[in-house]
mmCIF file of C-alpha atoms (C1' of nucleotides) in Angstrom:
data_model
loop_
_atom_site.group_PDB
_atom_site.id
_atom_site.type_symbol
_atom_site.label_atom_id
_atom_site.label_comp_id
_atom_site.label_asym_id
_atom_site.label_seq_id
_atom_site.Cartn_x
_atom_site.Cartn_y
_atom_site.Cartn_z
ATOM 1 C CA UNK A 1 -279.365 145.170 -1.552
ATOM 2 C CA UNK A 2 -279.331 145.046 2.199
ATOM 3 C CA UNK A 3 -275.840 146.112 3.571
ATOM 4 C CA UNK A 4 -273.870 143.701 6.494
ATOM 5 C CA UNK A 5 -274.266 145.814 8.904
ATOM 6 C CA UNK A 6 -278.088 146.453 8.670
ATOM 7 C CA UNK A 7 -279.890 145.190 12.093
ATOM 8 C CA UNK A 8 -281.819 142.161 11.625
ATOM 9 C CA UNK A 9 -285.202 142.397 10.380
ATOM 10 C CA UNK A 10 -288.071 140.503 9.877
ATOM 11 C CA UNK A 11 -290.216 139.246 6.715
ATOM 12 C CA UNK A 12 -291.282 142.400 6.456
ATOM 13 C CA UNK A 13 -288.296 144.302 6.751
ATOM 14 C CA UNK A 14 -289.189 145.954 9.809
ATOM 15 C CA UNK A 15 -286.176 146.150 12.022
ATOM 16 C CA UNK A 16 -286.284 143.764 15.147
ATOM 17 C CA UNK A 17 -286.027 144.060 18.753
ATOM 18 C CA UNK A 18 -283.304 141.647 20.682
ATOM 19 C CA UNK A 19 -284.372 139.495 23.396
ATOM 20 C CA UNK A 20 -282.252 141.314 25.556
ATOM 21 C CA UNK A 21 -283.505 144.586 24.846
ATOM 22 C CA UNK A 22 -286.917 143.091 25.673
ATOM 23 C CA UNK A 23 -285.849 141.976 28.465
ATOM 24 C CA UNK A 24 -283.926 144.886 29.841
ATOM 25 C CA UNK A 25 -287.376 147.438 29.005
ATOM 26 C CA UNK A 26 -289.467 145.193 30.921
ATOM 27 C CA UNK A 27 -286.884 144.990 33.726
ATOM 28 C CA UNK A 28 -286.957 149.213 33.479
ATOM 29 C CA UNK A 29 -290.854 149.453 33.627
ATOM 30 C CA UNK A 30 -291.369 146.696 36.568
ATOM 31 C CA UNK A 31 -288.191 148.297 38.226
ATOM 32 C CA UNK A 32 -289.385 151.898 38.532
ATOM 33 C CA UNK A 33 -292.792 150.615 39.640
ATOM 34 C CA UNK A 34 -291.185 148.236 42.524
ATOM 35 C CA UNK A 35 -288.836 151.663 43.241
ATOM 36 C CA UNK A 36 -292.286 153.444 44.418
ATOM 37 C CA UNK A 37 -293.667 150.335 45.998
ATOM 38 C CA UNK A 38 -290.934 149.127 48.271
ATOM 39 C CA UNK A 39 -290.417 153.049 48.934
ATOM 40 C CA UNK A 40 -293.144 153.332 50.929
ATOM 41 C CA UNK A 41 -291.633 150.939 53.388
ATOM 42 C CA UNK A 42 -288.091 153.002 53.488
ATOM 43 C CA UNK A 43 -286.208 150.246 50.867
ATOM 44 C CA UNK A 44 -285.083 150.263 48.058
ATOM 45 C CA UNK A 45 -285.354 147.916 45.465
ATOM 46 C CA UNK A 46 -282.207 145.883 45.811
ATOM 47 C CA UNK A 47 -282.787 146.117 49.655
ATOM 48 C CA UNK A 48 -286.174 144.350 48.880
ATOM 49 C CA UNK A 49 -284.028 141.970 46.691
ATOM 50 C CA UNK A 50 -281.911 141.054 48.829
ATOM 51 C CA UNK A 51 -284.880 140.178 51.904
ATOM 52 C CA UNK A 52 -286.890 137.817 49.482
ATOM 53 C CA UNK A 53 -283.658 135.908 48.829
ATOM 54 C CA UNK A 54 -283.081 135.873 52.169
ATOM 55 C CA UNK A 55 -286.775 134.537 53.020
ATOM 56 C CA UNK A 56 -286.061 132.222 50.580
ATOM 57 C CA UNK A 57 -283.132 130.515 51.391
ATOM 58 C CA UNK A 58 -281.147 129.926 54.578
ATOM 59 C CA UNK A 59 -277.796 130.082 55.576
ATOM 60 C CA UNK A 60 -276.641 132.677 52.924
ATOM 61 C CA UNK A 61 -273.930 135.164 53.883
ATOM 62 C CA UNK A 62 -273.036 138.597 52.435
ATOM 63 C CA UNK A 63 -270.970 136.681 49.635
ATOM 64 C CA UNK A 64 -273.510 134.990 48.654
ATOM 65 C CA UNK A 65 -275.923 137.666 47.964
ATOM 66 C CA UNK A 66 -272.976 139.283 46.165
ATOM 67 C CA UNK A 67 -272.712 136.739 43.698
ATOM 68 C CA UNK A 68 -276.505 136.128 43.413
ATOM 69 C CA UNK A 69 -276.695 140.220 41.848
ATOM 70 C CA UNK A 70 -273.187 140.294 40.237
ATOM 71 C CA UNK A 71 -271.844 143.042 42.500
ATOM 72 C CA UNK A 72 -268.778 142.579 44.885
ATOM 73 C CA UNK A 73 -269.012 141.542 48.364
ATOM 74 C CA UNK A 74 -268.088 144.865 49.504
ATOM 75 C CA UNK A 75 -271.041 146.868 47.813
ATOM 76 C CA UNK A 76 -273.091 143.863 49.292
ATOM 77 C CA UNK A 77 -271.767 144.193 52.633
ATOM 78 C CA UNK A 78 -272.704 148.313 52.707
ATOM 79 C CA UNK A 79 -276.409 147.101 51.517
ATOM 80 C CA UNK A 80 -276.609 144.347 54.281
ATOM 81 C CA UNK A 81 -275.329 146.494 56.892
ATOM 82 C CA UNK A 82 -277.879 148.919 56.162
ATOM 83 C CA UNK A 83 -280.655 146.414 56.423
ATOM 84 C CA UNK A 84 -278.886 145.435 59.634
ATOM 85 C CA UNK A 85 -279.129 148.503 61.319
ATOM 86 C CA UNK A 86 -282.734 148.590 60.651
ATOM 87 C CA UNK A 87 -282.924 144.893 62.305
ATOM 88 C CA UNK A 88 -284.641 143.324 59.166
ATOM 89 C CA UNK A 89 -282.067 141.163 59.379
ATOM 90 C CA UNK A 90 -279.137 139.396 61.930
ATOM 91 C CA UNK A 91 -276.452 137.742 61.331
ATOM 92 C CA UNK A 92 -274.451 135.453 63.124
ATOM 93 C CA UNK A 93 -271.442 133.254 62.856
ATOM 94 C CA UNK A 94 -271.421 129.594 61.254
ATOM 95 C CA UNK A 95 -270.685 127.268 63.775
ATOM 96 C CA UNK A 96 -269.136 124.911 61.026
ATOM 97 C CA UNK A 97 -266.843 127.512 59.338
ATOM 98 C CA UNK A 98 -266.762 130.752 61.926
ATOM 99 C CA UNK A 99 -265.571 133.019 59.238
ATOM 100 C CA UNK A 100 -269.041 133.175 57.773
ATOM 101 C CA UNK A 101 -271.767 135.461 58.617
ATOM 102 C CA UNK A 102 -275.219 133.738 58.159
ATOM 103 C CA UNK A 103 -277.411 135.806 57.758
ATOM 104 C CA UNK A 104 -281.332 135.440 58.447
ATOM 105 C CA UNK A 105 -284.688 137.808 58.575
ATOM 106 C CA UNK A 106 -285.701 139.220 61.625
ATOM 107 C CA UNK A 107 -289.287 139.014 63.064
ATOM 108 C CA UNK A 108 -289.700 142.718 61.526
ATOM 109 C CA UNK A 109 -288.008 141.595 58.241
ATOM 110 C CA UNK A 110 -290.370 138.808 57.725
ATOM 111 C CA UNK A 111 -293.302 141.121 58.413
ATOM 112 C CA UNK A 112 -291.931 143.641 55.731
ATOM 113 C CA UNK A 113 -292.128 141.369 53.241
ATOM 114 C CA UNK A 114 -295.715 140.349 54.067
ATOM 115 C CA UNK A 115 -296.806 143.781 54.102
ATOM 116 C CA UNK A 116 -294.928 144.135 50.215
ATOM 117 C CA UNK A 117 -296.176 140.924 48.991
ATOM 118 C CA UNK A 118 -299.803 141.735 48.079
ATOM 119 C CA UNK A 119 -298.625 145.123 46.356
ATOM 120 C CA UNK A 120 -295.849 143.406 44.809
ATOM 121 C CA UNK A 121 -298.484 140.785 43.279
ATOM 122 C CA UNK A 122 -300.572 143.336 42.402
ATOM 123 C CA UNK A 123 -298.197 145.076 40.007
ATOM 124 C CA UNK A 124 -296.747 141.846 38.729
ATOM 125 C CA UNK A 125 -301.162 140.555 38.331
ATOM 126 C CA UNK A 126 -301.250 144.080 36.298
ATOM 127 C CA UNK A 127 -298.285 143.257 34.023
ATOM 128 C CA UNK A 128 -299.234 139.900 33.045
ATOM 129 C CA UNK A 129 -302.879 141.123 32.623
ATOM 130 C CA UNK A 130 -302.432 140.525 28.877
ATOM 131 C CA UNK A 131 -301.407 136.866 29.541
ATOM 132 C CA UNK A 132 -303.061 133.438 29.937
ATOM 133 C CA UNK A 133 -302.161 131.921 33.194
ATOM 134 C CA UNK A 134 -300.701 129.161 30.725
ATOM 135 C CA UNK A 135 -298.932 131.879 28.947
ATOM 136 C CA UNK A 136 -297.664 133.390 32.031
ATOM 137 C CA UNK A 137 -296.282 130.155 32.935
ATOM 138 C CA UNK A 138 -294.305 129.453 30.008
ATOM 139 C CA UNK A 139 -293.161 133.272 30.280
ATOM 140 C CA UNK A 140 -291.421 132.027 33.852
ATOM 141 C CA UNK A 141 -290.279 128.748 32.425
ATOM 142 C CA UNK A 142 -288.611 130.210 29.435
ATOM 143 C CA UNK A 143 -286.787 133.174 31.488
ATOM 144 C CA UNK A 144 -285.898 130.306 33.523
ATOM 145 C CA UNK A 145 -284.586 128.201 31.100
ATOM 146 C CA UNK A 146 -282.852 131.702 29.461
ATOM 147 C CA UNK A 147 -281.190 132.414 32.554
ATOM 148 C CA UNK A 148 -279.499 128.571 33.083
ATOM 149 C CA UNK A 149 -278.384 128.817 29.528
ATOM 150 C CA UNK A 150 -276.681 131.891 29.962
ATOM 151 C CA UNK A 151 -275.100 131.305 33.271
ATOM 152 C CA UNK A 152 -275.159 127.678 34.106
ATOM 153 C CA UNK A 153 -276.064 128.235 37.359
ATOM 154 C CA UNK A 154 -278.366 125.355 39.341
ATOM 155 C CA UNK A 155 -281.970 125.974 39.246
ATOM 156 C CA UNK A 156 -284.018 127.863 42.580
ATOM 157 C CA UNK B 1 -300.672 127.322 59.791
ATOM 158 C CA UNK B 2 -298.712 129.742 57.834
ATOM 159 C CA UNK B 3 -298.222 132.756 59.180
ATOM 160 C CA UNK B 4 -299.701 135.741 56.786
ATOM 161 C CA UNK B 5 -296.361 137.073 56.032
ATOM 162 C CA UNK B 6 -294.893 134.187 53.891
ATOM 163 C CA UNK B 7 -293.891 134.314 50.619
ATOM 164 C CA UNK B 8 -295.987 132.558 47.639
ATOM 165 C CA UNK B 9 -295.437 129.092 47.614
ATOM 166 C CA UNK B 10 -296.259 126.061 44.952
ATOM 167 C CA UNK B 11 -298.464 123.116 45.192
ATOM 168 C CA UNK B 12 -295.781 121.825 46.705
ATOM 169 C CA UNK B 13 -294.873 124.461 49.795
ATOM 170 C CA UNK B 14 -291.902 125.132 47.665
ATOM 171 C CA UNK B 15 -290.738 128.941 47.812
ATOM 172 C CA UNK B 16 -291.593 130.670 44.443
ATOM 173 C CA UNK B 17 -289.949 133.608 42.619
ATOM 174 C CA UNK B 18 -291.561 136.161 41.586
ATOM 175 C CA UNK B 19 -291.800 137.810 37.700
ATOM 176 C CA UNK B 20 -290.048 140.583 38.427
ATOM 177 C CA UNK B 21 -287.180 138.970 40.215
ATOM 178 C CA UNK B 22 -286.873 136.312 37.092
ATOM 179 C CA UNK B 23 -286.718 139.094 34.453
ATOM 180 C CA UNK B 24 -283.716 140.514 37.260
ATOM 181 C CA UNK B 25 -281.697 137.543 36.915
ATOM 182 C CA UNK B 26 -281.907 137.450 33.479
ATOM 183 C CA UNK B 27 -281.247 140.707 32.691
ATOM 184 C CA UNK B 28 -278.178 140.634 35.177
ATOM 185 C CA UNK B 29 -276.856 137.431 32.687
ATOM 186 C CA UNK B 30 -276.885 139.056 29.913
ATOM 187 C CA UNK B 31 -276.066 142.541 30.635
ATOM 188 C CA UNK B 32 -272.822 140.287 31.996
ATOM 189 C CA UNK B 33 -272.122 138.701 28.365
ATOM 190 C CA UNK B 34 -273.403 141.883 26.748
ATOM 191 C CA UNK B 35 -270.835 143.809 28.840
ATOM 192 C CA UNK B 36 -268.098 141.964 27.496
ATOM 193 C CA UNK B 37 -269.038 141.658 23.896
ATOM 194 C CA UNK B 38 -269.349 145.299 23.424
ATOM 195 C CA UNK B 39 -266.254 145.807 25.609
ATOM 196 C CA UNK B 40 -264.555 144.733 22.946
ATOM 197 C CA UNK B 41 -265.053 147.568 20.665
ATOM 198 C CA UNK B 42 -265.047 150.280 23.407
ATOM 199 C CA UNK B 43 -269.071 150.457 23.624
ATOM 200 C CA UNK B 44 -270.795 150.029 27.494
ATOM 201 C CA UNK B 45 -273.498 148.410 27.154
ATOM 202 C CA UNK B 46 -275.855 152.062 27.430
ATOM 203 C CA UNK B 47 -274.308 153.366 24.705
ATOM 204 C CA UNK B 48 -274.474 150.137 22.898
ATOM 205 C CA UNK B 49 -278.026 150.108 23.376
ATOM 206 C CA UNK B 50 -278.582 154.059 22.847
ATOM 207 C CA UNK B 51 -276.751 153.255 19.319
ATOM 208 C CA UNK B 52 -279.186 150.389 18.687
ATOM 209 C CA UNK B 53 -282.413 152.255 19.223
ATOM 210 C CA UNK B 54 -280.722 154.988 16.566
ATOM 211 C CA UNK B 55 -280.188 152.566 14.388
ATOM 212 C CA UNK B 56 -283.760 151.304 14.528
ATOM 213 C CA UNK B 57 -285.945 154.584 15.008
ATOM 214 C CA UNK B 58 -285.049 158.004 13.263
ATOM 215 C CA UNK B 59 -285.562 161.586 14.039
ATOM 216 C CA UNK B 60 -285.039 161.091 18.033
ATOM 217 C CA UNK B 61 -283.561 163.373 20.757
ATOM 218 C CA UNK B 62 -281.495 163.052 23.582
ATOM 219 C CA UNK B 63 -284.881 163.670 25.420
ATOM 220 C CA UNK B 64 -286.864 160.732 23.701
ATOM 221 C CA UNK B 65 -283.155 158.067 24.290
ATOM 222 C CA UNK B 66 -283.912 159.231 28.096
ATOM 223 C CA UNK B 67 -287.394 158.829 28.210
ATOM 224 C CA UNK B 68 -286.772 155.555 26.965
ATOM 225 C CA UNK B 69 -284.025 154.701 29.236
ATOM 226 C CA UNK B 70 -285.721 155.697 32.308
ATOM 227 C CA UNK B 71 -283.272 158.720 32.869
ATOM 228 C CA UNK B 72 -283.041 162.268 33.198
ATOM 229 C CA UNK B 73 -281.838 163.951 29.731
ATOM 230 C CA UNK B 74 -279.054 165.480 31.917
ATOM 231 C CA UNK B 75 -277.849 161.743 31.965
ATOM 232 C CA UNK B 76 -278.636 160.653 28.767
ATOM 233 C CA UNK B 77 -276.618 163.910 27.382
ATOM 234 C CA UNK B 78 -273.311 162.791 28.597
ATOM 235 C CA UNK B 79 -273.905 159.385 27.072
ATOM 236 C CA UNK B 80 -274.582 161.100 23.768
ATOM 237 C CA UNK B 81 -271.724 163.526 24.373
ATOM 238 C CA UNK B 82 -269.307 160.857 24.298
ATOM 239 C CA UNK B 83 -270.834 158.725 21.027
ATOM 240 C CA UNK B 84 -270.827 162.053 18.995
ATOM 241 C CA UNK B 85 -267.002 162.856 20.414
ATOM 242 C CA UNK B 86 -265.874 158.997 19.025
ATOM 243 C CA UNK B 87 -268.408 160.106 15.408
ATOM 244 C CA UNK B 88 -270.181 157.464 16.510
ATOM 245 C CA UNK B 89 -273.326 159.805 15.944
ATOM 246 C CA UNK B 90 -273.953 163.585 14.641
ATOM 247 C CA UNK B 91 -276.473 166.044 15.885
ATOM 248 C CA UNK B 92 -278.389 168.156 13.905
ATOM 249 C CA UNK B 93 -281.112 170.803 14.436
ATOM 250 C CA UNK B 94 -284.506 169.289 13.480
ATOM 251 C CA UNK B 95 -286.127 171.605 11.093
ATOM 252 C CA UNK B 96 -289.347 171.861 12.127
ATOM 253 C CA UNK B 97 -287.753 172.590 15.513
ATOM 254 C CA UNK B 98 -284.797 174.487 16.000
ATOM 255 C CA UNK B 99 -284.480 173.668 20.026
ATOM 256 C CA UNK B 100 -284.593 169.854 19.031
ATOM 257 C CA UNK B 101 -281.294 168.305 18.431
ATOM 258 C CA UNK B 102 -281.912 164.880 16.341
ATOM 259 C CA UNK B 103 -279.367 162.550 16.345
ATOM 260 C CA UNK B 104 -278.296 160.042 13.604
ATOM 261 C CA UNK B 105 -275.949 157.390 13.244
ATOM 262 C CA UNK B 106 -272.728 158.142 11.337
ATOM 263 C CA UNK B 107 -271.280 155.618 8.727
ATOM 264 C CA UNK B 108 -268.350 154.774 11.539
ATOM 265 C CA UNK B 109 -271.608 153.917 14.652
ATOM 266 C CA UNK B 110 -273.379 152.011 11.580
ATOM 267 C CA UNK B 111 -270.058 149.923 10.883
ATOM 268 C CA UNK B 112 -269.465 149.644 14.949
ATOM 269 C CA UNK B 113 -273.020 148.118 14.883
ATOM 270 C CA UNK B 114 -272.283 145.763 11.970
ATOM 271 C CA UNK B 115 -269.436 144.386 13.722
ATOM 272 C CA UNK B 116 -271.227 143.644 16.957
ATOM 273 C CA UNK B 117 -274.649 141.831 15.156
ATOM 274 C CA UNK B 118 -272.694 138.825 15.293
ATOM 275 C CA UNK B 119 -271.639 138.069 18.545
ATOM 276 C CA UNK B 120 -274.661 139.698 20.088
ATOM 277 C CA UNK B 121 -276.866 137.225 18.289
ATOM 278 C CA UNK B 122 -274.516 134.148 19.110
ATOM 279 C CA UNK B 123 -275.226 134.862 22.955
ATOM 280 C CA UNK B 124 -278.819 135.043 22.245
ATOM 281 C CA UNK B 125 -278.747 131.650 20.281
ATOM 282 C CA UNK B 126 -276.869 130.548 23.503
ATOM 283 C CA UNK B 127 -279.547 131.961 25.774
ATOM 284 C CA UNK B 128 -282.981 130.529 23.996
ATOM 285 C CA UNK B 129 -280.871 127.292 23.235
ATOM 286 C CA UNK B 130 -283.325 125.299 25.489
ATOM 287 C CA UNK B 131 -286.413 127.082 23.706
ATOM 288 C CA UNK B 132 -287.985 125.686 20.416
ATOM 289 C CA UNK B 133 -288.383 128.243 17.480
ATOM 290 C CA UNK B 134 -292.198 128.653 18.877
ATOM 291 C CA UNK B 135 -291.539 128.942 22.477
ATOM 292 C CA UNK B 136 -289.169 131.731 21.678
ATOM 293 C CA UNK B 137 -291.521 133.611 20.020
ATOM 294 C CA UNK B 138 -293.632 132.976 22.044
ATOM 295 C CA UNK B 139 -291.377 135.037 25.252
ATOM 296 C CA UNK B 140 -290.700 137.736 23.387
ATOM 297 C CA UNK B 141 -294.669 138.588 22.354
ATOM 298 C CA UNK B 142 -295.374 137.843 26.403
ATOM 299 C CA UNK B 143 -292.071 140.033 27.257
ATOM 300 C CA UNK B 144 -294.042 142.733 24.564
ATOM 301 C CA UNK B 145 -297.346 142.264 26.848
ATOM 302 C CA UNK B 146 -295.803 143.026 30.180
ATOM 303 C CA UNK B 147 -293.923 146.135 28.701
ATOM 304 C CA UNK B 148 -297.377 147.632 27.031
ATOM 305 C CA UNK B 149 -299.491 146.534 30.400
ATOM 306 C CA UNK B 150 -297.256 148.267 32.995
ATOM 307 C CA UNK B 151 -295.785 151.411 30.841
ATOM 308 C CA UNK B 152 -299.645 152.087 28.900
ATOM 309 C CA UNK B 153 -301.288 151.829 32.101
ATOM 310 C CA UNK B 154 -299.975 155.026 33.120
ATOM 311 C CA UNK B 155 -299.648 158.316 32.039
ATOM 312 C CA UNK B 156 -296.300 160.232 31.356
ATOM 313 C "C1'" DC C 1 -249.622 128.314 51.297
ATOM 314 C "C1'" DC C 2 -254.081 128.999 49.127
ATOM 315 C "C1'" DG C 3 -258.865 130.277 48.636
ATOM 316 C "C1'" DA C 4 -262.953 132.318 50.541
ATOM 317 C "C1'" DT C 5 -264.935 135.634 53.686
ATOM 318 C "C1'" DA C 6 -265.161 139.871 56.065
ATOM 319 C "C1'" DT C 7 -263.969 144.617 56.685
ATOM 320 C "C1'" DC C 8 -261.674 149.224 56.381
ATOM 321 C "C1'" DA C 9 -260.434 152.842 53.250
ATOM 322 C "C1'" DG C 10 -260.339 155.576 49.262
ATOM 323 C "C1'" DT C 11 -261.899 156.194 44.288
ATOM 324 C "C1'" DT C 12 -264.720 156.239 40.280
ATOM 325 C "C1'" DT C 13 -268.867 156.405 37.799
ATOM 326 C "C1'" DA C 14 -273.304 157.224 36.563
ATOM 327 C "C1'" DA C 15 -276.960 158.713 38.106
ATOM 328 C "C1'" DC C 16 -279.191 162.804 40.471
ATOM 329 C "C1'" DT C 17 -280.905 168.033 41.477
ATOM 330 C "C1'" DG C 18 -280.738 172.818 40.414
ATOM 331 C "C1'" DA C 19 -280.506 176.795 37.439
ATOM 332 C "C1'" DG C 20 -280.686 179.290 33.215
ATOM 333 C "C1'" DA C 21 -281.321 180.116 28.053
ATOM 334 C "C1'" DT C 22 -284.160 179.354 23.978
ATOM 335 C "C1'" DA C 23 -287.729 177.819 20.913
ATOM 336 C "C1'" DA C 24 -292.673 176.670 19.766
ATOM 337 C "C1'" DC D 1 -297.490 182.001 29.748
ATOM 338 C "C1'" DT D 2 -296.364 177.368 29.495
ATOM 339 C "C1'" DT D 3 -293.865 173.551 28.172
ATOM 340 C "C1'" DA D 4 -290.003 171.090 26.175
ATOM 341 C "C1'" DT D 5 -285.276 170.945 25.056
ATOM 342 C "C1'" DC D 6 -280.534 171.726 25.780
ATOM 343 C "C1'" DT D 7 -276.598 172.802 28.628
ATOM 344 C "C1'" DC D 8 -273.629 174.046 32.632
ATOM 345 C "C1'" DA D 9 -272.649 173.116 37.346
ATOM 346 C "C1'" DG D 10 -272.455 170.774 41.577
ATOM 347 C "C1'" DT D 11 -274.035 166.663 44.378
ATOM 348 C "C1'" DT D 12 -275.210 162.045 45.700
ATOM 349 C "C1'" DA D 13 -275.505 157.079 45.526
ATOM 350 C "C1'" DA D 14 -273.737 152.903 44.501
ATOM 351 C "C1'" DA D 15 -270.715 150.698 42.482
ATOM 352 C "C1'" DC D 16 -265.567 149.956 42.108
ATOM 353 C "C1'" DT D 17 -260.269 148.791 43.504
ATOM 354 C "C1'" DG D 18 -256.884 148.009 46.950
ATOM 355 C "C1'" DA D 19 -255.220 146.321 51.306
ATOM 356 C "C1'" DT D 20 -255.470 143.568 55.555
ATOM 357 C "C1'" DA D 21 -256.925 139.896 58.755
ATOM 358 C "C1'" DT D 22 -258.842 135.366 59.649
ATOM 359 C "C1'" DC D 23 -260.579 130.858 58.968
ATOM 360 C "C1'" DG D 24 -260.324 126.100 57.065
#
DNA sequence: CCGATATCAGTTTAACTGAGATAA
DNA sequence: CTTATCTCAGTTAAACTGATATCG
C-alpha cells in the first residue's frame, strides 16, 4: 500500500513532475541562455524585461513595472535608473497626474531591442524546435490562460 | 513602413510576447502562491523544491540539486545545510564514493512533503482550470520539449 | 485624511568568487 | 595529473523594510 504522503504518480507508478516545476526548469534553461544573450549588449535580463514592456506599452511608470515582476517599486526604481543613465530610456512627468513618471524608450533603447530581437527569436525558434507551429501556439495560449487563472490579471 | 527595430507583431499589428517572457509571468504567479503555501510550514520555495526532487530521484548530491538548480554547489550547500539542521534530510557517504555525500529524505521531510501535496495540487487545479484534461497534457509534454531542446543542445 | 507614487537610506538574503582538502 | 566534491571564507547583487514628501 501506497503511503499519504507519497508524491503523485502516474499509471505506472513513476513519480510525476508538477506543472510548476516544469515551468520553473524551462524558465531556468531559457533564463541562463537570455543571461548570455542580452549580455552582450551590457543588460541584464530583467533590464531586457523591463525595455520590451516598455516597447510594448506606453505610459507605464516605475510602479508599474514593479507590479508587472512582483518586486517593490524601490528595487524597480534602482533597475530603471540604471537603464536611465544609459539613456535607453526617459522619463517624464504626467501632465494629468504630475506625480507620475512616464516612462518611454529612447531612440537608442528602441534600437537595442532590434539588435536583441533576432537572437532572442533564435533561441526561443531553437526551444520550440520540437514543436508544431500549432503546438507552439497552444503552448502560448495555455501559459496564457495559466497565468489569468492564477492571477486574474487582464490579458496583454 | 516599420522601422527594423520593432518588436514582432500579429496579423493584426498587435504587439506580441514572446515565449520566454510568458513562461516569466507564469512562473512569477506561481512561485507567488507557491511562496505562501510552503510558508506555511517553514519551507521557501528552493528548499521546497530541493525536497521534491529528493523525494523523486535517489542517490543525489548537493552537486547534482545545483546542477539542476542552475547554481553553484557553494549555494546549493547552505540550502542543504539548513534542511539537514530542521532533519528534514540526512547525508551519508555514498559507498562507491567516499567524497560524495548523498542525501535522503528523513521520515520528518517525507511527512513535511505529505502535508504540502494538497494544497500544492489545489493551486495547480486553480491554474489549468481553463485547460481541458488534453490540453493540459498537452503543456506539460510541450513544456518537456522546450526543456530537452535548449538544455540537450548544449554541452555541460 | 487617504492612497499611490517617488525617493533616500539602511538592511537582509541569496547568490557569487576564491581557496584549500580529499577522493577516484 | 586531472577532475569532482565538499567546505570555509569573504564579497557582491538584488531584493527587502522603513521613513519622508507630494500629488490627487
Amino acid at each position: 500500500m501506497r503511503p499519504s504522503h507519497d508524491l503523485p504518480v502516474d499509471d505506472l507508478g513513476v513519480p510525476m513532475v508538477t506543472l510548476s516545476y516544469l515551468i520553473k526548469q524551462v524558465e531556468l534553461v531559457s533564463r541562463a541562455r537570455l543571461d548570455e544573450i542580452v549580455a552582450a549588449e551590457g543588460l541584464s535580463t530583467s533590464e531586457y524585461t523591463a525595455l520590451t514592456v516598455l516597447g510594448r506599452r506606453h505610459g507605464l511608470t516605475t510602479s508599474d513595472l514593479a507590479r508587472n515582476s512582483f518586486v517593490r517599486p524601490q528595487s524597480m526604481a534602482e533597475l530603471i535608473g540604471s537603464l536611465e543613465q544609459r539613456d535607453l530610456i526617459s522619463r517624464a512627468p504626467d501632465a494629468e497626474n504630475r506625480r507620475r513618471m512616464i516612462i518611454s524608450l529612447t531612440a537608442a533603447g528602441r534600437a537595442l531591442l532590434g539588435r536583441l530581437r533576432k537572437p532572442v527569436e533564435a533561441m526561443e525558434e531553437e526551444m520550440t524546435s520540437g514543436l508544431s507551429p500549432a503546438k507552439r501556439a497552444a503552448l502560448s495560449a495555455a501559459l496564457e490562460s495559466c497565468r489569468v487563472a492564477l492571477s486574474g490579471a487582464r490579458p496583454h
